[in-house]
Amino acid sequence: MGDLRGKDILTAEQFSKEEAWLILGTAEALDDALEKKRSLDLLRGYLLATLFFEPSTRTRLSFEAAMHRLGGEVISVAQAMTAASVAKGESLADTARTVEQYCDVIVIRHPQIGSAQEVAEAASVPVINAGDGAGQHPTQALLDIYTIWKECGRLEDLTVALVGDLKHGRTVHSLSALLGLFDVRLIFVRPAALAMPVELTRGLRATGVEIEESEDLATAVLESDVLYVTRVQRERFEDPAEYEGLKGSYVVDNSLAQSFKKRTVVMHPLPRVNEIDPEVDSYPGAAYFRQVRNGLYIRMALLSLVLGEA
Ligand code: NCD
């Protein structure tokens, strides 16, 4: 089994299949343990610092809830872009060297690609990337594969369609990398202007992952076990008109759901804007709020593993 003690969590590519299973198995055990007790004592005495330079609801609250449920404590800067000393011109590295004086582990979200790496290089405590701009979101990808495993009962022999803004969406960058560890066929459904970065697609194909690229959602749903829908990432566009032209590219609604061949699992990292009509929420395969809950278990697993207390 891999050992994540003291490690940073920066990209999805850093994980072996063995480590991915270690994290999923730990999350499952913590899920079971939380059924019996509201909180555990695993991380009593430990302190987490969360630094969020971009908006967040789920990622920040789930990390903080995870730490509290494990008996640990949290210090937090929520609107770090304006509330922390970077607003006075402090470098991210100096912020990292400061924050680590107070805590045992750091979770950071920042709009710049590579920012978590920069913090990890400066800090000696484990650093967890909670989203670096249009780069990576590895903890989301872990909760996504945990959800697929729970919903489908396996991570092999599946067709997964990733739908929407595959260019700017960090969740799909990380998720396709993790799914590449398993025997999964990928369909990238996107307008040509929002295609997955070529280096990423090329890298996955080079390791033998079967990938199809398409603009046609209606056809992709016929073959898919999982539909992973994403929002067009408005904040990554320089030209608002371009965003306006692309934002409605794909909508999952009940009429599309009628054509599902099987109990297709519908996922979304959230927040949704208009990509999944709320009428789909009552469809049994609509997994996005169960997916939110799974984020709690995965983040509990990651915190206890990097702190060596799992
Ligand atoms: C995602 C993100 O921040 O990248 N949200 C999340 O963490 N659940 C997806 C998004 O913002 O579209």
PDB file of N, CA, C and O in Angstrom, residues 51-57 60 77-81 108-113 130-134 170 231 233 235-236:
ATOM      1  N   LEU A  51      -6.913  28.446   2.918  1.00  0.00           N
ATOM      2  CA  LEU A  51      -6.671  29.748   2.281  1.00  0.00           C
ATOM      3  C   LEU A  51      -7.387  29.752   0.952  1.00  0.00           C
ATOM      4  O   LEU A  51      -6.992  29.024   0.030  1.00  0.00           O
ATOM      5  N   PHE A  52      -8.437  30.523   0.833  1.00  0.00           N
ATOM      6  CA  PHE A  52      -9.223  30.529  -0.401  1.00  0.00           C
ATOM      7  C   PHE A  52      -9.167  31.894  -1.084  1.00  0.00           C
ATOM      8  O   PHE A  52      -9.716  32.868  -0.602  1.00  0.00           O
ATOM      9  N   PHE A  53      -8.450  31.909  -2.220  1.00  0.00           N
ATOM     10  CA  PHE A  53      -8.289  33.133  -3.011  1.00  0.00           C
ATOM     11  C   PHE A  53      -9.327  33.214  -4.132  1.00  0.00           C
ATOM     12  O   PHE A  53      -9.274  34.117  -4.943  1.00  0.00           O
ATOM     13  N   GLU A  54     -10.204  32.212  -4.199  1.00  0.00           N
ATOM     14  CA  GLU A  54     -11.293  32.187  -5.185  1.00  0.00           C
ATOM     15  C   GLU A  54     -12.542  31.708  -4.457  1.00  0.00           C
ATOM     16  O   GLU A  54     -12.437  31.030  -3.437  1.00  0.00           O
ATOM     17  N   PRO A  55     -13.736  32.023  -5.010  1.00  0.00           N
ATOM     18  CA  PRO A  55     -14.972  31.602  -4.345  1.00  0.00           C
ATOM     19  C   PRO A  55     -15.063  30.079  -4.181  1.00  0.00           C
ATOM     20  O   PRO A  55     -14.531  29.334  -5.009  1.00  0.00           O
ATOM     21  N   SER A  56     -15.735  29.657  -3.133  1.00  0.00           N
ATOM     22  CA  SER A  56     -15.937  28.230  -2.889  1.00  0.00           C
ATOM     23  C   SER A  56     -17.058  28.056  -1.882  1.00  0.00           C
ATOM     24  O   SER A  56     -17.159  28.839  -0.932  1.00  0.00           O
ATOM     25  N   THR A  57     -17.888  27.065  -2.085  1.00  0.00           N
ATOM     26  CA  THR A  57     -18.859  26.667  -1.064  1.00  0.00           C
ATOM     27  C   THR A  57     -18.481  25.277  -0.577  1.00  0.00           C
ATOM     28  O   THR A  57     -18.104  25.066   0.578  1.00  0.00           O
ATOM     29  N   ARG A  60     -14.358  24.365   0.413  1.00  0.00           N
ATOM     30  CA  ARG A  60     -13.897  24.891   1.701  1.00  0.00           C
ATOM     31  C   ARG A  60     -14.699  24.295   2.861  1.00  0.00           C
ATOM     32  O   ARG A  60     -14.127  23.811   3.840  1.00  0.00           O
ATOM     33  N   VAL A  77      -8.823  31.676   6.012  1.00  0.00           N
ATOM     34  CA  VAL A  77      -9.012  32.976   5.368  1.00  0.00           C
ATOM     35  C   VAL A  77      -9.873  32.715   4.145  1.00  0.00           C
ATOM     36  O   VAL A  77      -9.451  32.040   3.213  1.00  0.00           O
ATOM     37  N   ALA A  78     -11.109  33.221   4.173  1.00  0.00           N
ATOM     38  CA  ALA A  78     -12.049  32.876   3.113  1.00  0.00           C
ATOM     39  C   ALA A  78     -11.873  33.745   1.879  1.00  0.00           C
ATOM     40  O   ALA A  78     -11.859  33.265   0.760  1.00  0.00           O
ATOM     41  N   GLN A  79     -11.724  35.032   2.041  1.00  0.00           N
ATOM     42  CA  GLN A  79     -11.569  35.887   0.856  1.00  0.00           C
ATOM     43  C   GLN A  79     -10.150  36.389   0.820  1.00  0.00           C
ATOM     44  O   GLN A  79      -9.867  37.583   0.959  1.00  0.00           O
ATOM     45  N   ALA A  80      -9.240  35.446   0.627  1.00  0.00           N
ATOM     46  CA  ALA A  80      -7.826  35.736   0.831  1.00  0.00           C
ATOM     47  C   ALA A  80      -7.293  36.791  -0.138  1.00  0.00           C
ATOM     48  O   ALA A  80      -6.341  37.496   0.177  1.00  0.00           O
ATOM     49  N   MET A  81      -7.911  36.900  -1.332  1.00  0.00           N
ATOM     50  CA  MET A  81      -7.394  37.859  -2.309  1.00  0.00           C
ATOM     51  C   MET A  81      -7.473  39.285  -1.770  1.00  0.00           C
ATOM     52  O   MET A  81      -6.621  40.109  -2.040  1.00  0.00           O
ATOM     53  N   ILE A 108      -5.220  25.071  -0.091  1.00  0.00           N
ATOM     54  CA  ILE A 108      -5.248  26.350  -0.811  1.00  0.00           C
ATOM     55  C   ILE A 108      -5.998  26.277  -2.129  1.00  0.00           C
ATOM     56  O   ILE A 108      -5.875  25.291  -2.869  1.00  0.00           O
ATOM     57  N   ARG A 109      -6.785  27.311  -2.410  1.00  0.00           N
ATOM     58  CA  ARG A 109      -7.391  27.530  -3.734  1.00  0.00           C
ATOM     59  C   ARG A 109      -6.945  28.917  -4.205  1.00  0.00           C
ATOM     60  O   ARG A 109      -7.025  29.886  -3.459  1.00  0.00           O
ATOM     61  N   HIS A 110      -6.503  28.965  -5.466  1.00  0.00           N
ATOM     62  CA  HIS A 110      -5.942  30.219  -5.991  1.00  0.00           C
ATOM     63  C   HIS A 110      -6.154  30.245  -7.508  1.00  0.00           C
ATOM     64  O   HIS A 110      -6.114  29.198  -8.146  1.00  0.00           O
ATOM     65  N   PRO A 111      -6.373  31.427  -8.101  1.00  0.00           N
ATOM     66  CA  PRO A 111      -6.687  31.480  -9.539  1.00  0.00           C
ATOM     67  C   PRO A 111      -5.529  31.159 -10.476  1.00  0.00           C
ATOM     68  O   PRO A 111      -5.739  30.969 -11.684  1.00  0.00           O
ATOM     69  N   GLN A 112      -4.307  31.115  -9.951  1.00  0.00           N
ATOM     70  CA  GLN A 112      -3.150  30.912 -10.826  1.00  0.00           C
ATOM     71  C   GLN A 112      -2.767  29.444 -10.943  1.00  0.00           C
ATOM     72  O   GLN A 112      -2.619  28.762  -9.924  1.00  0.00           O
ATOM     73  N   ILE A 113      -2.565  28.964 -12.168  1.00  0.00           N
ATOM     74  CA  ILE A 113      -2.081  27.589 -12.362  1.00  0.00           C
ATOM     75  C   ILE A 113      -0.704  27.478 -11.708  1.00  0.00           C
ATOM     76  O   ILE A 113       0.141  28.365 -11.869  1.00  0.00           O
ATOM     77  N   ALA A 130      -6.692  22.812  -3.636  1.00  0.00           N
ATOM     78  CA  ALA A 130      -8.165  22.806  -3.719  1.00  0.00           C
ATOM     79  C   ALA A 130      -8.628  23.530  -4.981  1.00  0.00           C
ATOM     80  O   ALA A 130      -9.751  24.032  -5.036  1.00  0.00           O
ATOM     81  N   GLY A 131      -7.756  23.554  -5.991  1.00  0.00           N
ATOM     82  CA  GLY A 131      -8.085  24.202  -7.261  1.00  0.00           C
ATOM     83  C   GLY A 131      -7.098  25.316  -7.557  1.00  0.00           C
ATOM     84  O   GLY A 131      -7.035  26.290  -6.810  1.00  0.00           O
ATOM     85  N   ASP A 132      -6.285  25.135  -8.624  1.00  0.00           N
ATOM     86  CA  ASP A 132      -5.354  26.202  -9.035  1.00  0.00           C
ATOM     87  C   ASP A 132      -5.764  26.692 -10.417  1.00  0.00           C
ATOM     88  O   ASP A 132      -5.355  26.177 -11.435  1.00  0.00           O
ATOM     89  N   GLY A 133      -6.607  27.718 -10.436  1.00  0.00           N
ATOM     90  CA  GLY A 133      -7.076  28.296 -11.697  1.00  0.00           C
ATOM     91  C   GLY A 133      -7.665  27.236 -12.607  1.00  0.00           C
ATOM     92  O   GLY A 133      -8.425  26.374 -12.157  1.00  0.00           O
ATOM     93  N   ALA A 134      -7.282  27.297 -13.888  1.00  0.00           N
ATOM     94  CA  ALA A 134      -7.783  26.306 -14.843  1.00  0.00           C
ATOM     95  C   ALA A 134      -6.896  25.065 -14.861  1.00  0.00           C
ATOM     96  O   ALA A 134      -6.931  24.278 -15.811  1.00  0.00           O
ATOM     97  N   ARG A 170     -11.014  22.654 -14.359  1.00  0.00           N
ATOM     98  CA  ARG A 170      -9.940  21.917 -13.673  1.00  0.00           C
ATOM     99  C   ARG A 170     -10.432  20.564 -13.170  1.00  0.00           C
ATOM    100  O   ARG A 170      -9.659  19.614 -13.050  1.00  0.00           O
ATOM    101  N   ARG A 231     -20.005  23.203 -15.788  1.00  0.00           N
ATOM    102  CA  ARG A 231     -20.441  24.552 -16.181  1.00  0.00           C
ATOM    103  C   ARG A 231     -19.381  25.178 -17.066  1.00  0.00           C
ATOM    104  O   ARG A 231     -18.180  24.893 -16.914  1.00  0.00           O
ATOM    105  N   GLN A 233     -16.907  27.892 -17.662  1.00  0.00           N
ATOM    106  CA  GLN A 233     -16.221  28.621 -16.593  1.00  0.00           C
ATOM    107  C   GLN A 233     -16.101  30.113 -16.927  1.00  0.00           C
ATOM    108  O   GLN A 233     -15.068  30.573 -17.420  1.00  0.00           O
ATOM    109  N   GLU A 235     -15.468  32.789 -15.426  1.00  0.00           N
ATOM    110  CA  GLU A 235     -14.366  33.607 -14.922  1.00  0.00           C
ATOM    111  C   GLU A 235     -13.058  33.413 -15.673  1.00  0.00           C
ATOM    112  O   GLU A 235     -12.098  34.150 -15.465  1.00  0.00           O
ATOM    113  N   ARG A 236     -12.997  32.396 -16.557  1.00  0.00           N
ATOM    114  CA  ARG A 236     -11.749  32.164 -17.305  1.00  0.00           C
ATOM    115  C   ARG A 236     -11.771  32.815 -18.697  1.00  0.00           C
ATOM    116  O   ARG A 236     -10.829  32.665 -19.461  1.00  0.00           O
TER     117      ARG A 236
END
